[in-house]
PDB file of C-alpha atoms in Angstrom:
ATOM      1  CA  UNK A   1     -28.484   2.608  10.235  1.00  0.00           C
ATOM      2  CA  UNK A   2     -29.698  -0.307   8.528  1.00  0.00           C
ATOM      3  CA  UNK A   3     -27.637  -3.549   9.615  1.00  0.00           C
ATOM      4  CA  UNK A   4     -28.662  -6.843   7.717  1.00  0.00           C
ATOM      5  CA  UNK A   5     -26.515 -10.086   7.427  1.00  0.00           C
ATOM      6  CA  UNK A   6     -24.375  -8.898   4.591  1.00  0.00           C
ATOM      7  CA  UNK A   7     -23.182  -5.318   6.512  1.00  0.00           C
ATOM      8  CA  UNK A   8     -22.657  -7.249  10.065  1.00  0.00           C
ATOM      9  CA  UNK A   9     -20.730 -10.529   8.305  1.00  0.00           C
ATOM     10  CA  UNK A  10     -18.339  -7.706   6.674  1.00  0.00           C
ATOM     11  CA  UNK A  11     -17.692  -5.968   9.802  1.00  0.00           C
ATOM     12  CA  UNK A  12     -17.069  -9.719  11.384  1.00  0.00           C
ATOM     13  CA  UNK A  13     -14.848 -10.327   8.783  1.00  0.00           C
ATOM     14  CA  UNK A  14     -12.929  -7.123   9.409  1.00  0.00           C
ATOM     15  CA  UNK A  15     -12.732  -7.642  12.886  1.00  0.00           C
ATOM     16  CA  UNK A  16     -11.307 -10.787  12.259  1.00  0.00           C
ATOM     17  CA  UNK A  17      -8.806 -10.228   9.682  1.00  0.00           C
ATOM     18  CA  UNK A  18      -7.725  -7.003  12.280  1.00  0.00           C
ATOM     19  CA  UNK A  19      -7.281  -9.946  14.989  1.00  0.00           C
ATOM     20  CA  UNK A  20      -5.394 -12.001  12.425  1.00  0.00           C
ATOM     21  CA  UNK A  21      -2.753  -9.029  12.675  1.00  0.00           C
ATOM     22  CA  UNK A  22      -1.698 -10.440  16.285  1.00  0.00           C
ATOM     23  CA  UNK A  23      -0.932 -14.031  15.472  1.00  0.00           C
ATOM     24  CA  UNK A  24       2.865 -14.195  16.675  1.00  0.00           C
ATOM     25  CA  UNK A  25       3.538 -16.486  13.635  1.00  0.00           C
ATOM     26  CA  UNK A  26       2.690 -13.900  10.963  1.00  0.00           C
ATOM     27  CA  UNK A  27       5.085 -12.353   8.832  1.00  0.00           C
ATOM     28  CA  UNK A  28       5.106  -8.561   8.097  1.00  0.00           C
ATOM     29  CA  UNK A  29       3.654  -8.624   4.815  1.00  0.00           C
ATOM     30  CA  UNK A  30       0.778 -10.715   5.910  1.00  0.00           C
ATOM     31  CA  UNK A  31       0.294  -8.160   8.883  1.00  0.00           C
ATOM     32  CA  UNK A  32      -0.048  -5.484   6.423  1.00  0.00           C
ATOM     33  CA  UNK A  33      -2.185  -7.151   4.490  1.00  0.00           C
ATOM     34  CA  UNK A  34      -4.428  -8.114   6.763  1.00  0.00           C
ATOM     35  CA  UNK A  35      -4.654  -4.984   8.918  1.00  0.00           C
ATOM     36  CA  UNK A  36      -5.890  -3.267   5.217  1.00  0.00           C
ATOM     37  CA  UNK A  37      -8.205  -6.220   4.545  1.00  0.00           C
ATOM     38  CA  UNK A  38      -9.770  -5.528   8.158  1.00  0.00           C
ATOM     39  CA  UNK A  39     -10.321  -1.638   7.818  1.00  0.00           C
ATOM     40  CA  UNK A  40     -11.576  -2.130   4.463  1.00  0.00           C
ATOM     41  CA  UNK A  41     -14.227  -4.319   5.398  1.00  0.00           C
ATOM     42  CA  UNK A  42     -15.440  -3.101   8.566  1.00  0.00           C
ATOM     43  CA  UNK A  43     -15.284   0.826   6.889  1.00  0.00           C
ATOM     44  CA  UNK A  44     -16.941  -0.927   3.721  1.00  0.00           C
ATOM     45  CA  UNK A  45     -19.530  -2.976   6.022  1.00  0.00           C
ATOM     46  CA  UNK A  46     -20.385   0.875   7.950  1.00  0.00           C
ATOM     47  CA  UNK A  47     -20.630   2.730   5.296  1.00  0.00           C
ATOM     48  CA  UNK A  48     -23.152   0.409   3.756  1.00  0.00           C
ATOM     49  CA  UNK A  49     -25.246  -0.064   7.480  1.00  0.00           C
ATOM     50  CA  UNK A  50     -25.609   3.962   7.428  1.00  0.00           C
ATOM     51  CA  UNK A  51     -26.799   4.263   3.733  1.00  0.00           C
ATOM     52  CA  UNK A  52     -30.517   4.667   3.253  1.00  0.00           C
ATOM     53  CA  UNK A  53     -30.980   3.959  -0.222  1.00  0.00           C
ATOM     54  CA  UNK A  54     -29.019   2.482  -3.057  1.00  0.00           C
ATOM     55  CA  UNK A  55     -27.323  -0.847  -4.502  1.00  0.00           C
ATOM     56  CA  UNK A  56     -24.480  -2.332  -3.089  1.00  0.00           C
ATOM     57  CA  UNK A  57     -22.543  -5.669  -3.923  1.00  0.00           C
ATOM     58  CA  UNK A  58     -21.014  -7.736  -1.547  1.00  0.00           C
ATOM     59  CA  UNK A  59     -18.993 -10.514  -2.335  1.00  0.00           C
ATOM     60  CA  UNK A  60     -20.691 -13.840  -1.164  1.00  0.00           C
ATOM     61  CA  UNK A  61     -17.073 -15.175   0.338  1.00  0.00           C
ATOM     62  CA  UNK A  62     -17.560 -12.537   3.114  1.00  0.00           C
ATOM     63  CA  UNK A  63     -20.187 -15.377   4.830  1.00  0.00           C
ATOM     64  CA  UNK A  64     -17.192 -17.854   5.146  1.00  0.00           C
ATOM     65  CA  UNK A  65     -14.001 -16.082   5.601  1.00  0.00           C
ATOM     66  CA  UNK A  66     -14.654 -15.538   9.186  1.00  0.00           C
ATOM     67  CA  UNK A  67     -15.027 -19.013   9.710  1.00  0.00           C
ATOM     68  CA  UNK A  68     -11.812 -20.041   7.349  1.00  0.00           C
ATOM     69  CA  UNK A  69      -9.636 -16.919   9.037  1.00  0.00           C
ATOM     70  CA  UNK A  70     -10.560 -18.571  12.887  1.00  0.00           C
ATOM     71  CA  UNK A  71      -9.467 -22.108  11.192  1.00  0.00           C
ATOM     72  CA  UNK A  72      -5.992 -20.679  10.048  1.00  0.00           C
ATOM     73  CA  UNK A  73      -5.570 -19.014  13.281  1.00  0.00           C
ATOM     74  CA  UNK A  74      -6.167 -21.982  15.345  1.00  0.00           C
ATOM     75  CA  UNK A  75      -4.255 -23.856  12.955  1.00  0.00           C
ATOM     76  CA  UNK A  76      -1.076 -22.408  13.109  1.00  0.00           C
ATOM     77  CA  UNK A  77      -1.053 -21.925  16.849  1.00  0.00           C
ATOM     78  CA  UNK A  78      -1.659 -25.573  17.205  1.00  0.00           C
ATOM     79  CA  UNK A  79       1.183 -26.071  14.461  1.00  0.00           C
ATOM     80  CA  UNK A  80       3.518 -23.899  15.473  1.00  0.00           C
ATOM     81  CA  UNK A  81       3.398 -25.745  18.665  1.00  0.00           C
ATOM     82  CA  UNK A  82       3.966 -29.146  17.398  1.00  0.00           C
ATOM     83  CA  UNK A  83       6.511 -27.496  15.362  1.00  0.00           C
ATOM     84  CA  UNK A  84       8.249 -26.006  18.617  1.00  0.00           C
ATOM     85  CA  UNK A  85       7.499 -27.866  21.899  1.00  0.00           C
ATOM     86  CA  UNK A  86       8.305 -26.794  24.966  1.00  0.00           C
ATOM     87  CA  UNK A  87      12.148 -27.967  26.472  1.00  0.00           C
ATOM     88  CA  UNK A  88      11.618 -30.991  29.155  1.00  0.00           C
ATOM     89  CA  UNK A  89      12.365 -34.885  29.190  1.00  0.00           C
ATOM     90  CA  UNK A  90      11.094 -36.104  25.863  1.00  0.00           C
ATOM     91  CA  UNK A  91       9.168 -39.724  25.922  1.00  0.00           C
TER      92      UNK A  91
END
């Protein structure tokens, strides 16, 4: 298997988008969507490691959408606990 920047950044970005399937403020749709996202890129990222010849096109977004998935992910945690703070004596 052959494993360059463009095959490992699409498996990263699966993994990622599989992780984003966890977030306890995610809808059902967007679970869905991005548990399909994830397997398609990691499967897509594989199959391209294993070839041995050939031309294959990867989108250049796949470099910064693990970076911009971790960002929305520590985003709405942060958010969703501003948004719902914890019961105690308020200042």
């Amino acid at each position: 298997m052959h494993w360059g920047a463009y095959e490992v950044f699409s498996v990263l970005s699966g993994i990622v988008f599989i992780g984003m399937v966890f977030l306890p403020t995610a809808r059902g749709r967007d679970r869905l969507s991005c548990a399909a996202g994830g397997i398609a890129f990691i499967g897509y990222g594989v199959y391209v490691a294993g070839q041995d010849s050939g031309t294959f096109v990867f989108p250049s977004i796949i470099f910064v959408l693990p970076f911009l998935a971790v960002g929305y992910v520590l985003f709405s945690l942060f958010d969703r606990g501003r948004r719902n703070p914890p019961p105690g004596p308020r200042a």
